[in-house]
mmCIF file of C-alpha atoms in Angstrom:
data_model
loop_
_atom_site.group_PDB
_atom_site.id
_atom_site.type_symbol
_atom_site.label_atom_id
_atom_site.label_comp_id
_atom_site.label_asym_id
_atom_site.label_seq_id
_atom_site.Cartn_x
_atom_site.Cartn_y
_atom_site.Cartn_z
ATOM 1 C CA LEU A 1 -33.850 24.813 -35.141
ATOM 2 C CA CYS A 2 -36.315 22.056 -35.849
ATOM 3 C CA ALA A 3 -35.234 18.486 -36.336
ATOM 4 C CA PRO A 4 -36.159 17.160 -39.778
ATOM 5 C CA LEU A 5 -39.275 14.993 -39.890
ATOM 6 C CA HIS A 6 -38.794 11.317 -40.481
ATOM 7 C CA ALA A 7 -40.091 10.343 -43.920
ATOM 8 C CA SER A 8 -42.851 8.205 -42.358
ATOM 9 C CA CYS A 9 -44.303 11.343 -40.723
ATOM 10 C CA ILE A 10 -44.924 13.096 -44.016
ATOM 11 C CA GLY A 11 -48.344 12.442 -45.578
ATOM 12 C CA PRO A 12 -50.511 11.520 -47.124
ATOM 13 C CA HIS A 13 -51.411 9.040 -44.385
ATOM 14 C CA PRO A 14 -54.021 6.302 -44.283
ATOM 15 C CA VAL A 15 -56.940 7.347 -42.050
ATOM 16 C CA GLY A 16 -57.634 5.272 -38.958
ATOM 17 C CA THR A 17 -60.735 5.748 -36.859
ATOM 18 C CA THR A 18 -62.084 4.579 -33.556
ATOM 19 C CA GLN A 19 -64.724 5.592 -31.068
ATOM 20 C CA LEU A 20 -64.013 5.763 -27.345
ATOM 21 C CA THR A 21 -65.975 7.009 -24.387
ATOM 22 C CA TRP A 22 -64.054 8.798 -21.667
ATOM 23 C CA ASN A 23 -65.571 9.862 -18.334
ATOM 24 C CA ASP A 24 -64.859 13.372 -17.089
ATOM 25 C CA PRO A 25 -64.183 13.170 -13.339
ATOM 26 C CA ASP A 26 -64.528 16.955 -12.985
ATOM 27 C CA ARG A 27 -68.180 16.740 -14.100
ATOM 28 C CA GLY A 28 -69.459 13.823 -12.049
ATOM 29 C CA GLY A 29 -68.102 11.165 -14.403
ATOM 30 C CA ARG A 30 -69.939 12.583 -17.437
ATOM 31 C CA ALA A 31 -69.577 10.115 -20.313
ATOM 32 C CA VAL A 32 -68.119 11.762 -23.414
ATOM 33 C CA PRO A 33 -68.169 9.528 -26.516
ATOM 34 C CA VAL A 34 -65.617 10.734 -29.052
ATOM 35 C CA ARG A 35 -64.927 9.713 -32.644
ATOM 36 C CA ILE A 36 -61.148 9.769 -33.111
ATOM 37 C CA ASP A 37 -59.639 9.985 -36.588
ATOM 38 C CA TYR A 38 -55.859 9.695 -36.792
ATOM 39 C CA PRO A 39 -52.949 9.122 -39.158
ATOM 40 C CA ALA A 40 -52.607 5.343 -39.172
ATOM 41 C CA LEU A 41 -50.371 2.589 -40.428
ATOM 42 C CA SER A 42 -53.284 1.346 -42.541
ATOM 43 C CA ALA A 43 -56.770 2.676 -43.216
ATOM 44 C CA GLY A 44 -59.729 1.362 -41.268
ATOM 45 C CA THR A 45 -61.407 1.026 -37.916
ATOM 46 C CA ASP A 46 -59.209 0.419 -34.866
ATOM 47 C CA THR A 47 -56.017 0.195 -36.917
ATOM 48 C CA PRO A 48 -52.724 1.083 -35.197
ATOM 49 C CA PRO A 49 -51.934 4.807 -35.208
ATOM 50 C CA ARG A 50 -48.694 6.141 -36.654
ATOM 51 C CA SER A 51 -46.640 7.213 -33.654
ATOM 52 C CA GLY A 52 -43.531 9.273 -33.043
ATOM 53 C CA CYS A 53 -44.529 12.192 -35.257
ATOM 54 C CA GLY A 54 -46.187 14.538 -32.756
ATOM 55 C CA PHE A 55 -49.263 15.159 -34.885
ATOM 56 C CA PRO A 56 -51.311 18.240 -33.962
ATOM 57 C CA THR A 57 -54.712 17.457 -32.483
ATOM 58 C CA LEU A 58 -57.918 19.337 -33.186
ATOM 59 C CA ALA A 59 -61.163 18.949 -31.223
ATOM 60 C CA PHE A 60 -63.877 19.718 -33.758
ATOM 61 C CA GLY A 61 -67.308 21.039 -32.807
ATOM 62 C CA HIS A 62 -70.057 19.955 -35.166
ATOM 63 C CA GLY A 63 -73.231 21.942 -35.740
ATOM 64 C CA PHE A 64 -75.779 20.886 -33.127
ATOM 65 C CA THR A 65 -78.390 19.797 -35.658
ATOM 66 C CA ILE A 66 -75.786 18.008 -37.766
ATOM 67 C CA SER A 67 -74.360 14.652 -36.798
ATOM 68 C CA GLY A 68 -70.641 14.544 -36.080
ATOM 69 C CA GLU A 69 -70.575 11.802 -38.714
ATOM 70 C CA ALA A 70 -71.456 14.294 -41.471
ATOM 71 C CA TYR A 71 -67.896 15.551 -41.679
ATOM 72 C CA GLY A 72 -66.196 12.633 -43.417
ATOM 73 C CA TRP A 73 -64.836 14.917 -46.132
ATOM 74 C CA LEU A 74 -63.102 17.066 -43.514
ATOM 75 C CA ARG A 75 -61.715 14.005 -41.752
ATOM 76 C CA ASN A 76 -60.273 12.613 -44.967
ATOM 77 C CA ALA A 77 -58.558 15.877 -45.882
ATOM 78 C CA LEU A 78 -57.122 16.840 -42.489
ATOM 79 C CA VAL A 79 -56.115 13.440 -41.147
ATOM 80 C CA ALA A 80 -54.426 12.362 -44.360
ATOM 81 C CA ASP A 81 -52.266 15.477 -44.058
ATOM 82 C CA GLY A 82 -51.211 14.594 -40.501
ATOM 83 C CA LEU A 83 -53.782 15.920 -38.044
ATOM 84 C CA VAL A 84 -55.631 14.017 -35.325
ATOM 85 C CA LEU A 85 -59.329 14.933 -35.341
ATOM 86 C CA LEU A 86 -61.481 14.513 -32.224
ATOM 87 C CA ARG A 87 -65.254 14.753 -32.682
ATOM 88 C CA PRO A 88 -67.289 14.546 -29.463
ATOM 89 C CA LEU A 89 -70.635 12.926 -30.207
ATOM 90 C CA THR A 90 -72.507 14.809 -27.494
ATOM 91 C CA GLU A 91 -75.050 17.625 -27.387
ATOM 92 C CA SER A 92 -76.791 17.126 -30.710
ATOM 93 C CA GLY A 93 -80.451 17.751 -31.384
ATOM 94 C CA LEU A 94 -82.590 20.833 -30.950
ATOM 95 C CA SER A 95 -81.776 21.747 -27.337
ATOM 96 C CA PRO A 96 -78.055 21.202 -26.790
ATOM 97 C CA SER A 97 -76.088 22.635 -23.912
ATOM 98 C CA HIS A 98 -73.423 24.704 -25.623
ATOM 99 C CA LEU A 99 -71.570 25.008 -22.321
ATOM 100 C CA ASP A 100 -71.430 21.241 -21.892
ATOM 101 C CA PHE A 101 -70.362 20.796 -25.501
ATOM 102 C CA GLY A 102 -67.534 23.308 -25.094
ATOM 103 C CA LEU A 103 -66.408 21.509 -21.947
ATOM 104 C CA ASP A 104 -66.626 18.187 -23.839
ATOM 105 C CA LEU A 105 -64.368 19.570 -26.575
ATOM 106 C CA ALA A 106 -61.730 20.644 -24.056
ATOM 107 C CA PHE A 107 -62.026 17.398 -22.116
ATOM 108 C CA ALA A 108 -61.661 15.288 -25.288
ATOM 109 C CA GLY A 109 -58.290 16.894 -26.008
ATOM 110 C CA ARG A 110 -57.021 16.262 -22.482
ATOM 111 C CA ALA A 111 -58.351 12.700 -22.412
ATOM 112 C CA PHE A 112 -56.802 11.858 -25.771
ATOM 113 C CA ARG A 113 -53.373 13.088 -24.725
ATOM 114 C CA ALA A 114 -53.609 11.087 -21.475
ATOM 115 C CA ASP A 115 -54.777 7.851 -23.134
ATOM 116 C CA ALA A 116 -51.964 5.268 -23.264
ATOM 117 C CA ARG A 117 -53.395 3.820 -26.504
ATOM 118 C CA PHE A 118 -52.306 7.003 -28.243
ATOM 119 C CA ALA A 119 -48.945 7.538 -26.539
ATOM 120 C CA ASN A 120 -46.441 9.214 -28.874
ATOM 121 C CA VAL A 121 -49.116 10.132 -31.436
ATOM 122 C CA ALA A 122 -50.150 13.644 -30.409
ATOM 123 C CA GLY A 123 -48.260 16.880 -30.507
ATOM 124 C CA ALA A 124 -49.954 20.211 -29.947
ATOM 125 C CA PHE A 125 -53.654 20.411 -29.040
ATOM 126 C CA ARG A 126 -55.870 23.129 -30.563
#
């Protein structure tokens, strides 16, 4: 049986956003800048995330000729409903490495879950 969700975990939620760069030690310290959109206590940049709800986390791969910033509509819909959205800002342009981008997506999920700033925010990673 599942425990009932606390009322504060049920959306719609204000959307918080931040950008962090994590370094992947398994790939020579590769810098991976990531836009992080999360259910927050109030809307805005670098606002405190809502914690204790175990929100699912999705690493989202943008089209390589489209900026990761072009998906604001998706961010607003998914995050308000209680999903953390990770958007690596790597491998854009005409000659991206799809392998590196896939590895960046996987790394972003691991790095987010390990980051103390987001303790008690994330649940499952997809």
